[in-house]
Coordinates of C-alpha atoms in Angstrom, one line a residue:
M1171 CA 29.3 22.2 6.2
I1172 CA 26.2 20.1 8.4
L1173 CA 26.8 17.2 5.8
D1174 CA 29.8 15.6 3.8
L1175 CA 28.5 15.6 -0.1
E1176 CA 31.2 14.1 -1.3
Y1177 CA 31.5 11.2 1.6
M1178 CA 27.8 10.8 0.4
A1179 CA 28.5 10.5 -3.3
G1180 CA 31.1 7.8 -2.9
L1181 CA 29.2 6.0 -0.1
V1182 CA 26.0 5.6 -2.7
P1183 CA 28.2 2.7 -4.8
V1184 CA 28.9 1.1 -1.6
I1185 CA 25.3 0.7 -0.5
L1186 CA 24.0 -0.4 -3.9
R1187 CA 26.2 -3.5 -4.3
Y1188 CA 23.8 -4.6 -1.4
V1189 CA 20.4 -3.5 -3.2
P1190 CA 20.5 -7.3 -4.8
L1191 CA 20.4 -9.1 -1.3
T1192 CA 18.0 -6.6 0.1
L1193 CA 15.7 -7.5 -2.8
G1194 CA 16.8 -11.2 -3.1
M1195 CA 15.2 -11.6 0.7
A1196 CA 12.0 -9.7 0.2
I1197 CA 11.2 -11.1 -3.0
T1198 CA 11.7 -14.9 -1.8
A1199 CA 9.9 -14.2 1.5
M1200 CA 6.9 -12.5 -0.5
A1201 CA 6.8 -15.5 -2.9
I1202 CA 7.0 -18.4 -0.2
A1203 CA 4.6 -16.2 2.1
L1204 CA 2.0 -15.4 -0.8
V1205 CA 1.6 -19.5 -1.3
L1206 CA 1.3 -19.8 2.4
A1207 CA -0.8 -17.0 3.0
V1208 CA -3.6 -18.6 -0.1
V1209 CA -3.7 -21.7 1.8
L1210 CA -4.0 -20.3 5.5
A1211 CA -7.0 -17.9 4.1
I1212 CA -8.6 -21.0 2.2
I1213 CA -8.6 -22.7 5.3
R1214 CA -10.0 -20.1 7.3
V1215 CA -12.7 -19.5 4.3
L1216 CA -13.9 -22.7 4.2
Q1217 CA -13.4 -23.5 8.3
V1218 CA -11.8 -26.8 8.2
P1219 CA -12.1 -28.4 11.8
L1220 CA -9.2 -28.6 14.2
I1221 CA -6.7 -27.1 11.4
G1222 CA -8.8 -24.1 11.0
A1223 CA -8.3 -23.3 15.1
V1224 CA -4.6 -23.8 14.4
V1225 CA -4.5 -21.5 11.5
A1226 CA -6.4 -18.7 13.6
I1227 CA -3.8 -18.8 16.4
F1228 CA -0.8 -18.7 14.0
I1229 CA -2.2 -15.9 12.3
S1230 CA -3.4 -14.2 15.9
F1231 CA 0.6 -14.9 17.1
F1232 CA 2.6 -13.3 14.0
R1233 CA 0.1 -10.6 13.9
G1234 CA 0.5 -9.5 17.7
T1235 CA 4.2 -10.1 18.3
P1236 CA 7.0 -7.2 16.7
L1237 CA 8.8 -8.5 13.7
L1238 CA 12.4 -7.9 15.7
V1239 CA 11.1 -10.2 18.3
Q1240 CA 10.0 -13.0 15.7
L1241 CA 13.2 -12.7 14.3
F1242 CA 15.4 -12.9 17.3
L1243 CA 13.1 -16.1 18.5
F1244 CA 14.3 -17.8 14.8
Y1245 CA 18.2 -16.9 15.3
Y1246 CA 18.8 -16.9 18.8
G1247 CA 15.7 -18.6 21.0
L1248 CA 14.9 -21.7 18.5
P1249 CA 18.6 -23.0 18.4
Q1250 CA 18.6 -23.1 22.1
V1251 CA 15.8 -25.8 22.2
I1252 CA 16.1 -27.7 18.2
A1253 CA 19.1 -28.8 17.1
A1254 CA 17.8 -28.1 13.5
F1255 CA 17.9 -24.5 13.9
R1256 CA 21.2 -24.4 15.3
S1257 CA 22.8 -24.2 11.6
I1258 CA 20.4 -21.4 10.7
D1259 CA 22.4 -18.4 9.1
G1260 CA 21.0 -15.0 9.1
V1261 CA 19.8 -14.6 5.7
T1262 CA 17.6 -17.8 6.6
A1263 CA 16.4 -16.7 9.7
A1264 CA 15.3 -13.2 8.3
V1265 CA 13.7 -14.9 5.2
T1266 CA 11.4 -17.1 7.4
G1267 CA 10.6 -14.4 9.8
L1268 CA 9.5 -12.3 7.1
T1269 CA 7.6 -15.0 5.1
L1270 CA 5.9 -15.9 8.6
H1271 CA 5.1 -12.7 9.4
F1272 CA 3.7 -11.1 6.2
A1273 CA 2.1 -14.6 5.5
A1274 CA -0.3 -13.9 8.7
Y1275 CA -1.4 -10.4 7.3
M1276 CA -1.9 -11.4 3.7
A1277 CA -3.5 -14.3 4.9
E1278 CA -6.4 -11.7 6.0
S1279 CA -6.2 -9.8 3.4
I1280 CA -6.9 -12.8 1.1
R1281 CA -9.7 -14.2 3.2
G1282 CA -11.1 -10.5 3.3
A1283 CA -11.1 -10.7 -0.8
I1284 CA -12.8 -14.0 -0.7
L1285 CA -15.5 -13.2 1.4
G1286 CA -16.2 -10.4 -0.4
I1287 CA -17.2 -12.4 -3.6
D1288 CA -21.0 -12.4 -4.4
R1289 CA -22.3 -15.4 -2.3
S1290 CA -24.2 -16.2 -6.2
Q1291 CA -20.8 -16.9 -7.4
W1292 CA -20.5 -19.6 -4.9
E1293 CA -24.0 -20.9 -5.6
A1294 CA -23.6 -21.1 -9.3
G1295 CA -20.5 -23.3 -8.8
Q1296 CA -21.9 -25.7 -6.8
S1297 CA -25.0 -26.1 -8.8
V1298 CA -23.4 -27.3 -11.4
G1299 CA -21.3 -29.9 -9.4
M1300 CA -18.0 -28.4 -8.5
T1301 CA -16.3 -29.3 -5.0
Q1302 CA -15.1 -26.5 -2.8
I1303 CA -11.6 -26.7 -4.0
Q1304 CA -12.4 -26.6 -7.7
L1305 CA -14.4 -23.5 -7.0
M1306 CA -12.1 -21.8 -5.1
R1307 CA -9.7 -22.4 -7.9
R1308 CA -11.8 -21.6 -10.9
I1309 CA -13.9 -19.0 -9.8
I1310 CA -13.4 -17.4 -6.3
L1311 CA -9.5 -17.2 -6.5
P1312 CA -8.9 -15.5 -9.7
Q1313 CA -11.5 -12.9 -8.5
A1314 CA -10.3 -12.4 -5.3
A1315 CA -6.6 -11.9 -6.5
R1316 CA -7.8 -8.5 -8.4
V1317 CA -9.4 -7.2 -5.3
A1318 CA -6.3 -8.0 -3.0
A1319 CA -3.5 -7.3 -5.4
P1320 CA -3.0 -3.8 -4.5
T1321 CA -2.8 -4.7 -1.0
L1322 CA -0.3 -7.4 -1.3
L1323 CA 1.8 -5.2 -3.5
N1324 CA 1.6 -3.0 -0.3
Y1325 CA 2.7 -5.6 2.1
F1326 CA 5.4 -6.3 -0.5
I1327 CA 6.8 -2.7 0.0
D1328 CA 6.8 -2.9 3.7
M1329 CA 8.5 -6.3 3.5
I1330 CA 11.6 -4.5 1.7
K1331 CA 11.3 -1.7 3.9
S1332 CA 11.4 -4.6 7.2
T1333 CA 14.5 -6.1 5.6
S1334 CA 16.4 -3.5 7.2
L1335 CA 16.1 -5.6 10.6
A1336 CA 18.3 -8.0 9.1
F1337 CA 21.0 -6.4 10.4
T1338 CA 20.5 -7.2 13.7
L1339 CA 21.1 -10.7 13.0
G1340 CA 24.4 -9.8 11.5
V1341 CA 23.5 -9.7 7.7
T1342 CA 24.9 -7.4 5.8
E1343 CA 22.3 -5.9 3.6
M1344 CA 21.7 -1.9 2.8
M1345 CA 21.2 -1.2 6.7
G1346 CA 23.8 -3.4 7.9
A1347 CA 26.5 -1.6 5.5
A1348 CA 25.6 1.4 6.0
Q1349 CA 25.9 0.8 9.9
K1350 CA 29.7 -0.7 9.2
E1351 CA 30.6 2.4 7.1
A1352 CA 29.1 4.6 9.8
A1353 CA 31.0 2.9 12.1
G1354 CA 34.2 3.1 10.8
S1355 CA 34.0 6.9 9.5
F1356 CA 31.5 8.4 12.5
R1357 CA 29.6 9.9 9.6
Y1358 CA 26.3 8.2 11.0
L1359 CA 24.2 11.2 9.3
E1360 CA 25.4 11.0 6.0
A1361 CA 25.5 7.2 6.0
F1362 CA 22.3 6.6 7.4
L1363 CA 20.7 9.4 5.1
V1364 CA 22.1 7.8 2.2
V1365 CA 20.8 4.5 3.0
A1366 CA 17.2 6.0 4.0
L1367 CA 17.4 8.0 0.4
I1368 CA 18.2 4.4 -1.7
Y1369 CA 15.0 2.5 0.3
W1370 CA 12.6 5.8 -0.6
A1371 CA 13.3 5.4 -4.1
I1372 CA 12.9 2.1 -4.4
V1373 CA 9.5 2.4 -2.5
E1374 CA 8.7 5.1 -4.7
A1375 CA 9.5 2.9 -7.8
L1376 CA 7.1 0.4 -6.2
S1377 CA 4.7 2.6 -5.2
F1378 CA 4.1 4.0 -8.7
A1379 CA 3.8 0.4 -10.2
Q1380 CA 1.2 0.4 -7.3
R1381 CA -0.8 3.1 -9.0
R1382 CA -0.4 1.7 -12.4
L1383 CA -2.0 -1.6 -11.1
E1384 CA -4.7 -0.2 -9.6
V1385 CA -5.8 2.1 -12.6
R1386 CA -5.4 -1.2 -14.7
L1387 CA -7.7 -2.7 -12.2
G1388 CA -9.9 -0.1 -11.8
R1389 CA -11.0 0.0 -15.5
A1390 CA -11.1 -3.7 -15.6
F1391 CA -13.9 -3.5 -13.1
A1392 CA -15.4 -0.6 -14.8
R1393 CA -16.3 -2.8 -17.6

């Protein structure tokens, strides 16, 4: 047989034990990245002097360099020059890298959603004496959130898949567990096929949720 199905069946529960760690890293990174992305997007939209230029450089760097390189910088590079990073573990480095990398992408998506709000909404808020922050919090962001939600969920799906890079930092998540099992049994095809199928199942479940969300948002806009 090309595939050892019995070995694959026995490997499934082994890999599933690491699903909570994989999802935990993704959820933590997504939560922090979302907050950071909103702040970055608002700074870009309001064109805050000096800080806006720094934010633009931040976004350009993290969008313009590979995630794997960024992870290596946090885990292997920065500890050589910054003492505080010497005690960082693989999970923390992975979550940090995922957070900053995806915050840069999400900030641009949120900025686009904010700029897509009709200008009359801004003018109406300003006419009743709202500050820019009040206007953003009460009127603009709630509308922009509905526009950006499907895209942000798509980034979360990409983030889950990107957690597989954490094994390069010594983190034993799903990919790391599959690598260890494959190295011990030399059944690389079976091990990596199992982990691929598990990732696929998770992504399909989230993609289904994304489609349902898009349908609901479409109905809301139709009204």
